[in-house]
């Protein structure tokens, strides 16, 4: 949900440097982009579309000692050049880039207009620039409502304000970098300060000064090479192919910590797995893992709904929040609600230093490395891996869980051959012109049916729905017509016959059955073979659907890395 970057330097630097950083945040939004550089006067340029459009417009290099830039995921004000950030005050002295929603902006705008301020855009952000004409950043932070982070550049310095949305500052020898996350500047420095809610930092060429307590930087050890496409055409296919390593890395945890957290789960009562989007499918899987493997009931709720269920919590409840970014506003609001009821919070997170990680009592890193494609893949399989490990640890069988994940990683590696990819590509060619796709699964693989549908919707813009196979007869069968593709996820477990029966009901009504299964079956019109992975079957079974979504996107002319209308990190509610 919008990416913001800034640089303050002792020497002049070029606008290209800011755009290079901004490109690493493009996954956060790509409706429009803009830049402001502070030289002898304030230079500002904006354009609708991806950052490459802005790059074309910046005729050669603009230089300065301070600069800010923004890539937008529109919330308030339509996608126009005027609404692109940065936004300026009446005198064009203050430039602001912002991530969040100023929920009371209409009231504030009315008040500012009455006082004579002239507005140029329909955005909420512009009120910040006008408020800063007469008020301190502290007062502005207190005045604006909602989850927000902004950078304001004036008098050759940048003021960074965080209250809800994320911000990180990178400290290099002669430069200070500011960004929505650390990835844009990790190649320049590993020394990072993650701002907390309520933090205001003033950055000029002499250093970083916090209003209130000064923060010390921490070292971040992410492998930045992993955030590059390498020889792959898209991040999405690269990240799908990264999964054997991601599963193994997820399984490489501190045994003591895993045992401690699984013990906490065992001793808790009235606990919940919570998450959003793809991570919510991992959370639902985790609930199935705990029920099937550890025989322990843990509730499941999506982050945005959870605050309405907080009344069931006690001080014995544990919230296990799952998130790739650790910055999803709905998930953060959910843990805030839980803490308000004295529940404890454990998180399973991919991005080190993220807000969720810092706000949890205990945290496990999924270790999937940077995930850039908006559509989440390797983060999901690593979330499944950590959840499975916890379920095994909860029954005192951690080593068995680790062995299973190691074997699964090996099986996935062997599965992902060129021939395998070409087979799924050929399937995409066959069904790319269809309007609907239905997916059925049961038990451990019911959440995988939901996840498979989400992948296809997000990147190929096709209507896809996942169902529990047993639900077909309760209404879904009415949707089946001749030739409709239906994916049946058939694990070699107690659910096998039920899912096959569901597929048969679809087939006799004309459906085209695509089976994802270790064994072929007469009922399948197209068979995608997967290795039998026992309790880890969801990890293996989701991968063919990720590949299918990728190839469907290519067939339908969609960019697999940038999903229409979506942003990777949803930092607004
Ligand atoms: O960063 P998070 O895991 O908290 O993000 C949650 C969802 O926004 C995310 O999984 C979203 O659904 C992805 N676009 C899925 O591919």
Coordinates of C-alpha atoms and ligand atoms in Angstrom, one line a residue:
X1 CA 0.0 0.0 0.0
X2 CA 2.3 2.8 -1.3
X3 CA 6.0 2.8 -1.0
X4 CA 8.0 5.8 0.2
X5 CA 11.7 6.4 0.1
X6 CA 14.1 9.2 1.0
X7 CA 17.8 10.0 1.0
X8 CA 19.7 12.7 2.8
X9 CA 23.4 13.1 1.9
X10 CA 26.4 15.2 2.5
X11 CA 27.2 15.2 -1.2
X12 CA 24.9 15.8 -4.2
X13 CA 23.2 12.5 -5.4
X14 CA 21.1 11.9 -8.5
X15 CA 17.4 11.3 -8.8
X16 CA 18.3 7.9 -10.3
X17 CA 19.4 6.7 -6.9
X18 CA 16.0 7.4 -5.4
X19 CA 14.2 5.7 -8.3
X20 CA 16.4 2.6 -7.9
X21 CA 15.3 2.4 -4.3
X22 CA 11.7 3.1 -5.2
X23 CA 11.7 0.3 -7.8
X24 CA 12.3 -2.2 -4.9
X25 CA 9.1 -1.0 -3.4
X26 CA 7.0 -1.1 -6.6
X27 CA 5.3 -4.3 -5.3
X28 CA 3.5 -2.0 -2.8
X29 CA 1.6 -0.1 -5.5
X30 CA 2.0 1.0 -9.1
X31 CA -0.9 3.4 -9.9
X32 CA 1.5 6.4 -10.1
X33 CA 4.9 7.6 -9.0
X34 CA 6.5 10.9 -8.1
X35 CA 9.7 12.4 -6.8
X36 CA 10.9 15.7 -5.1
X37 CA 14.5 16.8 -4.9
X38 CA 15.7 19.6 -2.8
X39 CA 18.4 21.7 -4.5
X40 CA 18.5 25.5 -4.9
X41 CA 14.7 25.2 -5.2
X42 CA 12.2 22.3 -4.8
X43 CA 12.0 20.1 -7.9
X44 CA 9.0 17.9 -8.3
X45 CA 7.9 15.5 -11.0
X46 CA 5.0 12.9 -11.1
X47 CA 3.5 10.5 -13.6
X48 CA 0.6 8.0 -13.8
X49 CA 1.6 4.3 -14.1
X50 CA 4.7 2.4 -13.1
X51 CA 8.0 4.0 -12.0
X52 CA 9.4 3.5 -15.5
X53 CA 6.9 6.2 -16.8
X54 CA 8.4 8.6 -14.2
X55 CA 11.9 7.6 -15.3
X56 CA 11.1 8.5 -18.9
X57 CA 9.8 11.9 -17.8
X58 CA 12.9 12.8 -15.7
X59 CA 14.9 14.2 -18.6
X60 CA 18.4 13.3 -17.4
X61 CA 19.6 13.4 -13.9
X62 CA 18.2 15.8 -11.2
X63 CA 20.6 16.2 -8.3
X64 CA 20.3 17.4 -4.8
X65 CA 21.3 16.7 -1.2
X66 CA 17.9 15.5 -0.1
X67 CA 15.1 13.8 -2.0
X68 CA 11.9 11.8 -1.5
X69 CA 9.9 9.6 -3.8
X70 CA 6.6 7.6 -3.8
X71 CA 4.9 4.8 -5.6
X72 CA 1.2 4.8 -5.1
X73 CA -1.6 2.4 -4.4
X74 CA -4.6 4.7 -4.6
X75 CA -6.9 5.0 -1.6
X76 CA -8.2 8.6 -1.5
X77 CA -8.4 10.4 -4.8
X78 CA -8.5 8.6 -8.2
X79 CA -5.4 7.6 -10.2
X80 CA -4.4 10.9 -11.8
X81 CA -1.2 12.9 -12.1
X82 CA -2.5 15.6 -9.8
X83 CA -3.2 13.0 -7.1
X84 CA 0.2 11.4 -7.4
X85 CA 2.6 12.1 -4.6
X86 CA 4.6 14.2 -3.5
X87 CA 2.1 16.8 -2.4
X88 CA 3.2 20.3 -1.5
X89 CA 2.1 23.2 0.7
X90 CA 0.8 26.6 -0.6
X91 CA 4.3 28.0 -1.2
X92 CA 5.9 24.8 -2.6
X93 CA 8.4 24.7 0.3
X94 CA 7.3 21.4 1.8
X95 CA 7.0 18.2 -0.1
X96 CA 5.2 15.2 1.5
X97 CA 5.0 11.5 0.5
X98 CA 2.6 9.3 2.6
X99 CA 1.5 5.8 3.2
X100 CA -1.8 5.3 4.9
X101 CA -5.2 7.0 5.1
X102 CA -5.8 10.2 7.0
X103 CA -9.3 9.2 8.1
X104 CA -10.3 12.7 9.2
X105 CA -8.9 14.5 6.1
X106 CA -12.3 15.9 4.9
X107 CA -12.8 17.8 8.2
X108 CA -9.1 19.0 8.2
X109 CA -9.3 20.0 4.6
X110 CA -12.4 22.1 5.2
X111 CA -10.7 23.8 8.2
X112 CA -7.6 24.5 6.1
X113 CA -9.6 25.9 3.1
X114 CA -11.4 28.2 5.5
X115 CA -8.0 29.5 6.6
X116 CA -7.1 30.2 3.0
X117 CA -5.0 27.2 2.0
X118 CA -5.2 26.3 -1.7
X119 CA -5.5 22.6 -2.5
X120 CA -4.4 21.1 -5.8
X121 CA -5.4 17.4 -5.4
X122 CA -8.3 15.2 -4.1
X123 CA -6.0 13.3 -1.8
X124 CA -5.9 13.0 2.0
X125 CA -2.1 13.4 1.9
X126 CA -2.2 17.0 0.9
X127 CA -3.7 18.1 4.2
X128 CA -0.4 17.0 5.8
X129 CA 1.7 19.4 3.7
X130 CA -0.7 22.3 4.5
X131 CA -0.8 21.4 8.2
X132 CA 3.0 21.5 8.3
X133 CA 2.9 25.1 7.2
X134 CA 1.6 26.2 10.6
X135 CA 2.3 23.2 12.9
X136 CA 5.1 21.0 14.1
X137 CA 5.4 17.4 12.9
X138 CA 4.4 16.3 16.5
X139 CA 1.2 18.2 16.3
X140 CA 0.4 17.0 12.8
X141 CA 0.9 13.4 13.9
X142 CA -1.5 13.9 16.8
X143 CA -4.0 15.7 14.5
X144 CA -4.3 13.2 11.7
X145 CA -6.3 10.0 12.4
X146 CA -5.7 6.5 11.0
X147 CA -2.6 4.4 10.4
X148 CA -0.1 6.6 8.7
X149 CA 3.6 7.1 7.9
X150 CA 4.9 10.1 6.0
X151 CA 8.2 11.8 5.0
X152 CA 8.1 15.6 4.8
X153 CA 11.1 17.4 3.1
X154 CA 11.7 21.0 3.9
X155 CA 14.8 23.2 4.5
X156 CA 17.1 20.5 3.1
X157 CA 16.1 17.9 5.7
X158 CA 13.6 15.1 5.9
X159 CA 11.2 14.5 8.8
X160 CA 10.0 10.9 9.1
X161 CA 6.8 10.3 11.0
X162 CA 5.5 6.8 11.8
X163 CA 2.1 6.0 13.4
X164 CA 0.7 2.8 12.0
X165 CA 2.4 2.3 8.6
X166 CA 6.0 1.0 8.5
X167 CA 9.2 3.1 8.1
X168 CA 12.9 2.1 8.4
X169 CA 16.1 4.2 8.3
X170 CA 19.4 2.9 6.9
X171 CA 22.5 4.4 8.3
X172 CA 25.5 4.5 5.8
X173 CA 28.8 6.3 6.1
X174 CA 27.8 9.5 4.3
X175 CA 24.1 8.9 3.5
X176 CA 20.9 8.3 5.4
X177 CA 18.2 6.2 3.7
X178 CA 14.6 6.1 4.6
X179 CA 12.0 3.6 3.2
X180 CA 8.8 1.7 3.9
X181 CA 11.0 -1.4 4.4
X182 CA 14.7 -2.1 4.5
X183 CA 15.0 -3.9 1.2
X184 CA 15.6 -0.7 -1.0
X185 CA 18.8 0.2 0.9
X186 CA 20.2 -3.1 2.1
X187 CA 22.8 -3.1 -0.7
X188 CA 24.1 0.2 0.7
X189 CA 23.9 -0.6 4.5
X190 CA 22.9 -3.3 6.8
X191 CA 22.5 -1.0 9.8
X192 CA 18.8 -0.3 10.2
X193 CA 16.5 1.5 12.6
X194 CA 12.9 0.3 12.5
X195 CA 10.6 3.1 13.7
X196 CA 8.0 2.4 16.3
X197 CA 4.5 3.9 16.3
X198 CA 4.7 7.5 17.6
X199 CA 8.3 8.0 16.4
X200 CA 9.4 11.2 14.7
X201 CA 12.9 11.4 13.3
X202 CA 14.6 14.4 11.8
X203 CA 17.3 13.5 9.3
X204 CA 19.8 16.0 8.0
X205 CA 23.3 15.7 6.8
X206 CA 24.6 15.7 10.4
X207 CA 22.6 12.6 11.4
X208 CA 19.3 11.2 12.6
X209 CA 17.7 12.8 15.7
X210 CA 14.6 11.4 17.3
X211 CA 12.1 13.5 19.2
X212 CA 12.3 11.6 22.4
X213 CA 14.4 8.5 22.9
X214 CA 17.2 8.0 20.4
X215 CA 17.1 4.5 18.6
X216 CA 20.1 2.3 18.0
X217 CA 20.5 0.6 14.6
X218 CA 20.3 -3.2 14.3
X219 CA 22.1 -5.4 11.7
X220 CA 20.0 -7.1 9.1
X221 CA 21.5 -10.1 7.3
X222 CA 19.1 -10.8 4.4
X223 CA 20.7 -12.0 1.2
X224 CA 20.0 -9.2 -1.2
X225 CA 20.8 -11.4 -4.2
X226 CA 17.6 -13.3 -3.4
X227 CA 15.6 -10.1 -4.2
X228 CA 16.8 -10.3 -7.8
X229 CA 15.1 -12.2 -10.7
X230 CA 18.4 -13.7 -11.9
X231 CA 17.8 -15.7 -15.0
X232 CA 14.0 -16.0 -14.5
X233 CA 11.5 -14.0 -16.6
X234 CA 9.5 -13.0 -13.6
X235 CA 9.8 -12.9 -9.8
X236 CA 6.7 -15.2 -9.5
X237 CA 8.3 -18.1 -11.3
X238 CA 11.6 -17.5 -9.5
X239 CA 9.8 -17.6 -6.1
X240 CA 7.8 -20.7 -7.0
X241 CA 11.1 -22.4 -8.0
X242 CA 12.8 -21.2 -4.7
X243 CA 10.4 -23.4 -2.7
X244 CA 12.6 -26.5 -2.1
X245 CA 15.1 -24.2 -0.4
X246 CA 12.4 -22.2 1.3
X247 CA 10.8 -25.4 2.9
X248 CA 14.2 -26.5 4.1
X249 CA 15.1 -23.1 5.5
X250 CA 11.7 -22.9 7.3
X251 CA 12.4 -26.2 8.9
X252 CA 15.8 -24.9 10.2
X253 CA 14.6 -23.4 13.5
X254 CA 16.0 -23.2 16.9
X255 CA 14.7 -26.4 18.5
X256 CA 14.4 -25.0 22.0
X257 CA 12.3 -22.1 20.7
X258 CA 10.0 -24.3 18.7
X259 CA 9.5 -26.5 21.8
X260 CA 8.9 -23.6 24.0
X261 CA 6.3 -22.1 21.7
X262 CA 4.6 -25.4 21.0
X263 CA 4.5 -25.9 24.8
X264 CA 2.8 -22.4 25.1
X265 CA 0.2 -23.5 22.5
X266 CA -0.4 -26.7 24.4
X267 CA -1.0 -24.9 27.7
X268 CA -3.2 -22.2 26.2
X269 CA -6.9 -22.2 26.0
X270 CA -9.3 -20.4 23.6
X271 CA -6.4 -19.7 21.1
X272 CA -6.5 -18.5 17.5
X273 CA -4.5 -18.6 14.4
X274 CA -5.0 -15.3 12.6
X275 CA -3.8 -13.9 9.3
X276 CA -5.0 -12.4 6.0
X277 CA -5.2 -13.5 2.4
X278 CA -2.7 -16.3 1.5
X279 CA -1.4 -16.2 5.1
X280 CA -4.9 -16.9 6.3
X281 CA -4.9 -20.1 4.2
X282 CA -1.7 -21.1 6.0
X283 CA -3.4 -20.2 9.3
X284 CA -6.4 -22.4 8.5
X285 CA -4.0 -25.2 7.5
X286 CA -2.2 -24.7 10.8
X287 CA -5.6 -25.2 12.6
X288 CA -6.0 -28.5 10.7
X289 CA -2.4 -29.6 11.5
X290 CA -3.0 -29.0 15.2
X291 CA -6.3 -30.9 15.1
X292 CA -5.0 -33.8 13.0
X293 CA -1.4 -34.2 14.3
X294 CA -1.4 -32.7 17.8
X295 CA -5.1 -33.4 18.6
X296 CA -5.4 -29.8 19.9
X297 CA -8.2 -27.4 18.9
X298 CA -7.0 -24.0 17.8
X299 CA -9.6 -21.6 16.3
X300 CA -9.0 -19.7 13.1
X301 CA -10.0 -16.3 12.1
X302 CA -9.1 -13.8 9.4
X303 CA -7.4 -10.7 10.7
X304 CA -10.2 -8.2 9.7
X305 CA -12.9 -10.3 11.4
X306 CA -11.0 -11.3 14.5
X307 CA -11.6 -8.1 16.6
X308 CA -15.3 -9.1 16.6
X309 CA -14.4 -12.4 18.2
X310 CA -12.1 -11.0 20.9
X311 CA -14.8 -11.4 23.6
X312 CA -13.9 -15.1 23.8
X313 CA -10.3 -14.3 24.9
X314 CA -8.9 -14.7 28.3
X315 CA -5.3 -14.3 29.7
X316 CA -4.9 -18.0 28.9
X317 CA -5.5 -17.4 25.2
X318 CA -2.7 -17.3 22.7
X319 CA -2.8 -15.5 19.3
X320 CA -0.6 -17.0 16.7
X321 CA -0.4 -14.4 13.9
X322 CA 1.0 -15.4 10.5
X323 CA 2.2 -12.9 8.0
X324 CA 4.8 -12.6 5.2
X325 CA 5.4 -8.8 5.6
X326 CA 4.6 -8.5 9.3
X327 CA 3.0 -5.1 8.3
X328 CA -0.6 -6.1 7.3
X329 CA -2.9 -3.6 9.1
X330 CA -5.7 -6.1 9.6
X331 CA -3.4 -8.5 11.3
X332 CA -1.8 -5.8 13.5
X333 CA -5.3 -4.5 14.5
X334 CA -6.2 -8.1 15.4
X335 CA -3.2 -8.5 17.8
X336 CA -3.9 -5.1 19.2
X337 CA -7.5 -6.3 20.0
X338 CA -6.1 -9.5 21.5
X339 CA -3.6 -7.7 23.7
X340 CA -6.4 -5.5 25.0
X341 CA -8.0 -8.8 26.4
X342 CA -4.6 -9.8 27.9
X343 CA -4.0 -12.6 25.4
X344 CA -0.4 -13.4 24.5
X345 CA 0.9 -13.0 20.9
X346 CA 3.2 -15.3 19.0
X347 CA 4.0 -14.6 15.4
X348 CA 5.2 -16.5 12.3
X349 CA 6.8 -13.8 10.1
X350 CA 9.0 -13.6 7.1
X351 CA 10.4 -10.1 7.2
X352 CA 12.8 -9.6 10.1
X353 CA 12.3 -6.5 12.2
X354 CA 8.7 -6.1 11.0
X355 CA 6.1 -4.4 13.2
X356 CA 4.3 -7.7 13.9
X357 CA 7.6 -9.3 15.0
X358 CA 8.4 -6.4 17.3
X359 CA 4.9 -6.4 18.8
X360 CA 4.9 -10.2 19.6
X361 CA 6.0 -11.8 22.8
X362 CA 7.6 -14.6 20.7
X363 CA 8.3 -14.8 17.0
X364 CA 9.5 -17.4 14.6
X365 CA 11.0 -16.4 11.2
X366 CA 9.9 -18.4 8.2
X367 CA 13.3 -17.7 6.5
X368 CA 11.9 -17.7 3.0
X369 CA 14.0 -14.7 2.0
X370 CA 12.6 -11.6 0.2
X371 CA 9.4 -12.3 -1.6
X372 CA 8.8 -9.6 -4.3
X373 CA 5.9 -10.9 -6.5
X374 CA 2.6 -9.5 -5.2
X375 CA 1.3 -13.0 -5.4
X376 CA 2.6 -14.9 -2.4
X377 CA 4.1 -18.4 -3.0
X378 CA 7.2 -19.3 -1.2
X379 CA 6.2 -17.4 1.9
X380 CA 3.0 -19.6 2.0
X381 CA 4.9 -22.9 1.8
X382 CA 7.3 -21.8 4.4
X383 CA 4.4 -20.7 6.7
X384 CA 2.9 -24.2 6.2
X385 CA 6.3 -25.7 7.1
X386 CA 6.7 -23.8 10.3
X387 CA 3.1 -24.6 11.3
X388 CA 3.6 -28.3 10.6
X389 CA 6.8 -28.3 12.7
X390 CA 4.9 -26.7 15.6
X391 CA 2.2 -29.3 15.4
X392 CA 4.8 -32.1 15.5
X393 CA 6.6 -30.4 18.4
X394 CA 3.4 -30.1 20.3
X395 CA 3.3 -33.9 20.4
X396 CA 6.9 -34.3 21.3
X397 CA 7.8 -35.4 17.8
X398 CA 9.8 -32.4 16.5
X399 CA 12.5 -34.6 14.9
X400 CA 9.9 -36.5 13.0
X401 CA 8.5 -33.2 11.7
X402 CA 11.9 -31.9 10.7
X403 CA 12.6 -35.2 8.8
X404 CA 9.3 -35.0 7.0
X405 CA 10.0 -31.4 5.9
X406 CA 13.5 -32.3 4.7
X407 CA 12.1 -35.2 2.6
X408 CA 9.3 -32.9 1.3
X409 CA 11.8 -30.3 0.2
X410 CA 13.7 -33.0 -1.7
X411 CA 10.5 -34.4 -3.3
X412 CA 9.5 -30.9 -4.5
X413 CA 12.9 -30.3 -6.0
X414 CA 12.7 -33.5 -7.9
X415 CA 9.1 -32.7 -9.0
X416 CA 10.0 -29.3 -10.5
X417 CA 11.6 -30.4 -13.8
X418 CA 11.3 -28.5 -17.1
X419 CA 9.0 -31.3 -18.4
X420 CA 6.8 -30.8 -15.3
X421 CA 6.6 -27.0 -16.0
X422 CA 5.8 -27.6 -19.7
X423 CA 3.0 -30.0 -18.8
X424 CA 1.3 -27.4 -16.6
X425 CA 1.9 -24.7 -19.3
X426 CA 0.1 -27.0 -21.8
X427 CA -2.8 -27.3 -19.4
X428 CA -2.9 -23.5 -19.1
X429 CA -3.1 -23.2 -22.9
X430 CA -6.1 -25.6 -22.9
X431 CA -8.2 -23.7 -20.3
X432 CA -7.0 -20.1 -20.5
X433 CA -10.2 -19.0 -22.3
X434 CA -12.6 -20.4 -19.7
X435 CA -14.6 -18.1 -17.5
X436 CA -14.6 -20.1 -14.3
X437 CA -12.4 -22.7 -12.5
X438 CA -13.5 -24.7 -9.5
X439 CA -11.2 -26.4 -7.1
X440 CA -12.1 -29.0 -4.5
X441 CA -10.2 -30.4 -1.5
X442 CA -10.8 -31.9 1.9
X443 CA -9.2 -31.9 5.3
X444 CA -5.6 -30.8 5.2
X445 CA -6.1 -29.9 1.5
X446 CA -9.3 -27.9 1.9
X447 CA -7.2 -24.7 2.6
X448 CA -5.1 -25.6 -0.5
X449 CA -8.3 -25.5 -2.6
X450 CA -8.9 -21.9 -1.3
X451 CA -5.3 -20.9 -1.9
X452 CA -5.2 -22.4 -5.4
X453 CA -8.3 -20.3 -6.3
X454 CA -6.7 -17.1 -4.9
X455 CA -3.6 -17.6 -7.0
X456 CA -5.6 -17.9 -10.2
X457 CA -7.8 -14.9 -9.4
X458 CA -4.9 -12.7 -8.4
X459 CA -2.6 -13.2 -11.4
X460 CA -4.7 -14.5 -14.2
X461 CA -7.9 -12.5 -13.4
X462 CA -10.1 -15.5 -13.9
X463 CA -13.0 -16.4 -11.6
X464 CA -11.8 -19.3 -9.5
X465 CA -13.5 -20.7 -6.4
X466 CA -12.2 -23.3 -3.9
X467 CA -14.6 -25.5 -2.0
X468 CA -14.6 -28.3 0.5
X469 CA -15.5 -31.3 -1.7
X470 CA -18.4 -32.2 0.7
X471 CA -20.0 -28.9 0.1
X472 CA -20.6 -29.6 -3.6
X473 CA -24.0 -31.2 -3.1
X474 CA -25.1 -28.3 -0.9
X475 CA -25.2 -25.8 -3.7
X476 CA -22.0 -25.6 -5.7
X477 CA -23.0 -28.3 -8.2
X478 CA -25.5 -25.8 -9.6
X479 CA -22.5 -24.0 -11.2
X480 CA -21.2 -26.9 -13.1
X481 CA -21.7 -26.8 -16.9
X482 CA -20.2 -28.7 -19.8
X483 CA -16.4 -28.1 -20.1
X484 CA -16.0 -26.2 -16.8
X485 CA -12.5 -27.0 -15.5
X486 CA -12.5 -28.4 -12.0
X487 CA -9.3 -29.2 -10.1
X488 CA -9.6 -32.0 -7.6
X489 CA -6.8 -32.1 -5.0
X490 CA -6.7 -35.7 -4.0
X491 CA -4.3 -36.6 -1.1
X492 CA -3.4 -40.2 -0.3
X493 CA -5.2 -40.1 3.1
X494 CA -8.6 -40.7 4.7
X495 CA -10.1 -38.0 2.5
X496 CA -9.2 -39.6 -0.9
X497 CA -12.4 -41.4 -1.7
X498 CA -14.6 -38.4 -0.7
X499 CA -12.7 -36.1 -3.0
X500 CA -12.8 -38.7 -5.9
X501 CA -16.6 -39.0 -5.3
X502 CA -16.9 -35.2 -5.5
X503 CA -14.9 -35.2 -8.8
X504 CA -17.2 -37.9 -10.1
X505 CA -20.3 -35.8 -9.3
X506 CA -18.8 -32.9 -11.3
X507 CA -17.7 -35.1 -14.2
X508 CA -21.1 -36.6 -14.8
X509 CA -22.4 -33.0 -15.1
X510 CA -19.9 -32.3 -17.8
X511 CA -17.0 -30.9 -15.8
X512 CA -13.4 -31.3 -17.1
X513 CA -11.5 -32.9 -14.2
X514 CA -7.9 -31.9 -13.5
X515 CA -6.5 -34.2 -10.8
X516 CA -3.6 -33.2 -8.5
X517 CA -2.7 -36.4 -6.9
X518 CA 0.1 -39.0 -6.3
X519 CA -1.9 -41.6 -8.3
X520 CA -3.8 -41.4 -11.6
X521 CA -7.5 -42.1 -11.6
X522 CA -10.0 -42.9 -14.5
X523 CA -12.0 -39.9 -13.4
X524 CA -9.2 -37.4 -14.3
X525 CA -9.3 -35.8 -17.8
X526 CA -5.8 -34.3 -17.0
X527 CA -3.5 -35.6 -14.3
X528 CA -0.8 -33.6 -12.5
X529 CA 1.3 -36.0 -10.6
X530 CA 2.6 -35.0 -7.1
X531 CA 4.7 -37.0 -4.8
X532 CA 3.0 -38.5 -1.7
X533 CA 4.2 -36.4 1.2
X534 CA 2.0 -37.7 4.0
X535 CA 1.1 -35.0 6.4
X536 CA 3.1 -32.5 4.4
X537 CA 0.8 -33.1 1.3
X538 CA -0.6 -29.4 1.4
X539 CA 2.9 -28.1 0.9
X540 CA 3.4 -30.2 -2.3
X541 CA -0.2 -30.0 -3.6
X542 CA -0.3 -26.2 -3.7
X543 CA 2.7 -25.9 -6.1
X544 CA 1.0 -27.1 -9.3
X545 CA -1.8 -24.5 -8.8
X546 CA 0.8 -21.8 -8.3
X547 CA 2.4 -22.8 -11.6
X548 CA -1.0 -23.0 -13.3
X549 CA -1.8 -19.5 -12.2
X550 CA 1.6 -18.3 -13.5
X551 CA 1.1 -19.9 -17.0
X552 CA -2.6 -18.8 -17.1
X553 CA -1.4 -15.2 -16.5
X554 CA 1.1 -15.4 -19.4
X555 CA -1.5 -17.0 -21.7
X556 CA -4.0 -14.2 -20.8
X557 CA -1.4 -11.4 -21.3
X558 CA -1.3 -10.5 -17.5
X559 CA 1.9 -9.4 -15.8
X560 CA 2.4 -12.2 -13.2
X561 CA 4.4 -10.0 -10.8
X562 CA 1.9 -7.1 -10.5
X563 CA -1.6 -8.1 -9.7
X564 CA -4.2 -5.6 -10.9
X565 CA -5.6 -3.4 -8.1
X566 CA -3.5 -5.1 -5.4
X567 CA -0.5 -4.3 -3.4
X568 CA 1.8 -6.7 -1.6
X569 CA 1.8 -5.1 1.8
X570 CA -1.7 -4.0 2.9
X571 CA -0.9 -1.4 5.5
X572 CA -4.3 0.1 5.5
X573 CA -7.5 -1.4 7.0
Ligands
LIG1 O1 2.1 -9.9 4.4 P1 1.0 -10.7 4.8 O2 1.3 -12.2 4.7 O3 0.4 -10.4 6.1 O4 -0.1 -10.4 3.6 C1 -1.4 -11.0 3.7 C2 -2.1 -10.8 2.4 O5 -2.3 -9.5 2.1 C3 -1.4 -11.5 1.3 O6 -1.1 -12.9 1.5 C4 -2.1 -11.4 -0.1 O7 -3.3 -12.1 0.0 C5 -1.3 -11.9 -1.2 N1 -1.5 -11.0 -2.3 C6 -1.5 -13.3 -1.6 O8 -0.9 -13.7 -2.8

